[in-house]
Short mmCIF file of C-alpha atoms in Angstrom, two decimals:
data_model
loop_
_atom_site.label_atom_id
_atom_site.label_comp_id
_atom_site.label_asym_id
_atom_site.label_seq_id
_atom_site.Cartn_x
_atom_site.Cartn_y
_atom_site.Cartn_z
CA ARG U 34 -116.24 175.16 265.80
CA TRP U 35 -117.23 178.61 264.61
CA PRO U 36 -120.89 179.51 264.19
CA VAL U 37 -122.16 179.66 260.62
CA ILE U 38 -123.81 182.95 259.76
CA ILE U 39 -125.37 183.59 256.37
CA SER U 40 -126.57 187.06 257.28
CA ASP U 41 -127.09 189.47 254.37
CA CYS U 42 -126.10 186.70 251.99
CA LYS U 43 -126.09 187.88 248.36
CA ILE U 44 -126.05 184.33 246.97
CA LYS U 45 -129.51 182.95 246.18
CA ILE U 46 -130.15 179.75 248.10
CA LYS U 47 -132.97 177.57 246.71
CA GLN U 48 -133.72 175.86 250.01
CA LEU U 49 -132.12 175.37 253.40
CA LYS U 50 -132.02 171.75 254.48
CA PHE U 51 -130.22 170.03 257.33
CA GLU U 52 -129.41 166.32 257.59
CA LYS U 53 -132.11 164.25 259.32
CA ASP U 54 -129.68 163.26 262.08
CA SER U 55 -128.50 166.85 262.62
CA LYS U 56 -127.59 167.64 266.24
CA LEU U 57 -128.12 171.38 265.78
CA GLN U 58 -129.94 172.70 268.87
CA LEU U 59 -129.90 176.47 268.43
CA ILE U 60 -130.29 178.80 265.48
CA ASP U 61 -128.27 181.76 266.65
CA GLU U 62 -129.04 185.49 266.53
CA GLU U 63 -129.20 186.89 262.99
CA ALA U 64 -127.89 183.62 261.53
CA PHE U 65 -129.98 184.03 258.36
CA PHE U 66 -130.86 187.72 258.68
CA ALA U 67 -131.95 189.14 255.29
CA SER U 68 -130.74 186.01 253.51
CA SER U 69 -131.94 185.06 250.04
CA ILE U 70 -133.39 181.62 250.71
CA GLU U 71 -135.81 181.39 247.80
CA LYS U 72 -138.24 178.66 248.74
CA LYS U 73 -138.25 176.73 251.96
CA ILE U 74 -136.45 175.97 255.17
CA ARG U 75 -136.48 172.66 257.03
CA ILE U 76 -135.55 172.99 260.69
CA PRO U 77 -133.84 169.99 262.37
CA SER U 78 -135.82 168.21 265.10
CA GLN U 79 -133.19 168.85 267.82
CA VAL U 80 -133.45 172.65 267.59
CA THR U 81 -134.95 173.96 270.85
CA LYS U 82 -134.72 177.71 270.21
CA ILE U 83 -134.71 180.05 267.26
CA GLU U 84 -132.92 183.17 268.53
CA TYR U 85 -133.44 186.91 268.06
CA ASN U 86 -133.65 188.02 264.39
CA SER U 87 -132.54 184.57 263.14
CA PHE U 88 -134.63 184.75 259.95
CA ALA U 89 -135.68 188.41 260.06
CA TYR U 90 -136.12 189.94 256.61
CA ALA U 91 -135.25 186.63 254.91
CA PHE U 92 -136.86 185.93 251.53
CA PHE U 93 -138.28 182.43 252.06
CA SER U 94 -142.00 181.70 251.99
CA TRP U 95 -142.31 178.34 253.68
CA ILE U 96 -140.83 176.66 256.77
CA GLU U 97 -141.16 173.05 257.85
CA PHE U 98 -140.65 171.40 261.23
CA PRO U 99 -140.50 167.61 261.67
CA ASP U 100 -143.25 165.90 263.68
CA ASP U 101 -140.78 165.19 266.49
CA SER U 102 -139.56 168.82 266.72
CA LYS U 103 -138.17 169.81 270.11
CA LEU U 104 -138.51 173.54 269.42
CA GLN U 105 -139.67 175.36 272.57
CA ILE U 106 -139.00 179.05 271.98
CA ILE U 107 -139.38 181.28 268.96
CA GLY U 108 -137.19 184.24 269.91
CA GLU U 109 -137.79 187.96 269.67
CA TYR U 110 -138.20 189.14 266.08
CA ALA U 111 -137.04 185.70 264.86
CA PHE U 112 -139.04 185.95 261.61
CA SER U 113 -139.82 189.68 261.66
CA GLY U 114 -140.28 191.21 258.22
CA SER U 115 -139.65 187.90 256.45
CA ALA U 116 -141.60 186.72 253.41
CA ILE U 117 -143.06 183.72 255.25
CA GLU U 118 -146.64 182.90 254.18
CA SER U 119 -147.65 179.98 256.37
CA ILE U 120 -146.34 178.17 259.44
CA LYS U 121 -147.39 175.19 261.53
CA ILE U 122 -146.04 175.79 265.04
CA PRO U 123 -144.60 172.60 266.59
CA SER U 124 -146.38 171.18 269.65
CA ASN U 125 -143.49 171.74 272.08
CA VAL U 126 -143.30 175.50 271.55
CA ILE U 127 -144.17 177.15 274.86
CA GLN U 128 -143.39 180.76 273.97
CA ILE U 129 -143.63 183.00 270.94
CA GLU U 130 -141.56 185.98 272.10
CA ASP U 131 -142.07 189.68 271.39
CA GLY U 132 -142.26 190.58 267.70
CA SER U 133 -141.52 187.03 266.49
CA PHE U 134 -143.67 187.46 263.37
CA ASN U 135 -143.89 191.26 263.47
CA CYS U 136 -144.42 192.84 260.03
CA CYS U 137 -144.66 189.50 258.20
CA GLU U 138 -146.97 191.09 255.66
CA ARG U 139 -147.42 187.84 253.69
CA LEU U 140 -148.11 185.61 256.70
CA TYR U 141 -151.75 184.64 256.31
CA ASN U 142 -151.83 181.24 258.06
CA VAL U 143 -150.61 180.16 261.51
CA GLU U 144 -151.55 176.66 262.63
CA PHE U 145 -151.20 174.87 265.95
CA LEU U 146 -151.51 171.16 266.57
CA ASP U 147 -154.20 170.01 269.02
CA ASP U 148 -151.55 169.08 271.60
CA SER U 149 -149.89 172.52 271.50
CA LYS U 150 -148.07 173.50 274.71
CA LEU U 151 -147.94 177.21 273.82
CA GLN U 152 -148.32 179.37 276.95
CA ILE U 153 -147.24 182.88 275.99
CA ILE U 154 -147.85 185.00 272.90
CA GLY U 155 -145.55 188.00 273.34
CA ASN U 156 -146.01 191.70 272.66
CA GLU U 157 -146.41 192.51 268.95
CA ALA U 158 -145.93 188.80 268.15
CA PHE U 159 -148.06 188.98 264.98
CA TYR U 160 -148.27 192.76 264.63
CA ASN U 161 -148.98 193.90 261.05
CA SER U 162 -149.22 190.40 259.59
CA ALA U 163 -151.74 189.12 257.04
CA ILE U 164 -153.30 186.49 259.35
CA GLU U 165 -156.93 185.83 258.47
CA THR U 166 -158.02 183.61 261.38
CA PHE U 167 -156.30 182.57 264.58
CA ARG U 168 -157.22 179.80 267.01
CA VAL U 169 -155.60 180.41 270.40
CA PRO U 170 -154.24 177.07 271.72
CA SER U 171 -155.81 175.88 274.98
CA GLN U 172 -152.61 176.11 277.09
CA VAL U 173 -152.08 179.84 276.41
CA ARG U 174 -151.96 181.88 279.63
CA LYS U 175 -151.00 185.31 278.28
CA ILE U 176 -151.48 187.37 275.12
CA GLY U 177 -149.22 190.45 275.08
CA ASN U 178 -149.64 194.08 274.05
CA TYR U 179 -150.39 194.66 270.37
CA ALA U 180 -150.01 190.90 269.69
CA PHE U 181 -152.46 191.13 266.76
CA ALA U 182 -152.52 194.89 266.26
CA ASN U 183 -152.72 196.26 262.73
CA CYS U 184 -153.68 192.85 261.31
CA ASN U 185 -156.10 194.19 258.74
CA ASN U 186 -156.97 190.78 257.22
CA LEU U 187 -157.76 189.24 260.60
CA MET U 188 -161.40 188.21 260.68
CA ILE U 189 -161.65 185.84 263.64
CA ILE U 190 -159.69 185.10 266.81
CA GLU U 191 -161.10 182.01 268.44
CA ILE U 192 -160.69 181.52 272.19
CA ASN U 193 -162.31 178.30 273.35
CA ASP U 194 -163.70 177.23 276.72
CA GLU U 195 -160.72 174.98 277.55
CA LEU U 196 -158.34 177.94 277.50
CA LYS U 197 -156.19 178.47 280.59
CA ILE U 198 -155.68 182.17 279.82
CA GLU U 199 -154.98 184.51 282.71
CA SER U 200 -154.47 187.81 280.90
CA ILE U 201 -155.07 189.45 277.57
CA ALA U 202 -153.52 192.88 277.06
CA PRO U 203 -156.22 195.51 276.47
CA ASP U 204 -154.59 196.66 273.22
CA PHE U 205 -153.82 193.25 271.70
CA LEU U 206 -156.16 193.94 268.75
CA ASP U 207 -155.56 197.68 268.24
CA TYR U 208 -155.94 198.88 264.66
CA SER U 209 -157.27 195.49 263.52
CA GLU U 210 -160.58 196.93 262.44
CA THR U 211 -162.26 193.83 261.02
CA ALA U 212 -161.46 191.27 263.74
CA ILE U 213 -164.19 189.44 265.61
CA LEU U 214 -163.20 187.96 268.95
CA MET U 215 -165.02 184.68 269.64
CA ILE U 216 -164.90 183.85 273.35
CA SER U 217 -166.58 180.93 275.03
CA THR U 218 -166.55 180.67 278.82
CA CYS U 219 -163.01 181.34 280.11
CA LEU U 220 -163.13 180.79 283.84
CA ASN U 221 -159.45 181.66 284.30
CA LEU U 222 -159.61 185.03 282.51
CA ASN U 223 -158.56 187.86 284.85
CA PHE U 224 -158.32 190.80 282.49
CA ILE U 225 -159.72 191.58 279.08
CA PHE U 226 -159.89 194.73 277.00
CA ASN U 227 -162.78 197.23 277.18
#
């Protein structure tokens, strides 16, 4: 079978939906790059990785993952520059790679479930997004360079005392002038910005 790529699609798609029993496991590089999906996307539960630039610059505003999602990795620049407004990251995601939500200027809400397994937030992961508050999941070990830089609507980043964090890049909040970092006791924290 040949991969399906709807990159730079000029046809307006109302929503992207897969069958409930879909066996799709990977959304390949640039599969929906700059596509005109007008409303929402529903990702099949068997998908384990969303690759590089898969939905970059796409025109959808909402994405849904089933409760039993097996997604583990959100690839580099996967949603970069897209019109996404809100996302609930599935529990099994362990890594949000570099630039995954970079320049998502409408993205104001990112939610994690209490049982989130997220460990790494990559460089520029949420750079120049519209996030207002962000609760760092307790399994996170690393927050990369410029992860929340230039997020001018960001008011609060909450880091709780259960966090297993080992390093936070010193410039992870650069140019985010209104952000308040709320840190409880983090016994595992090795490095934090000045």
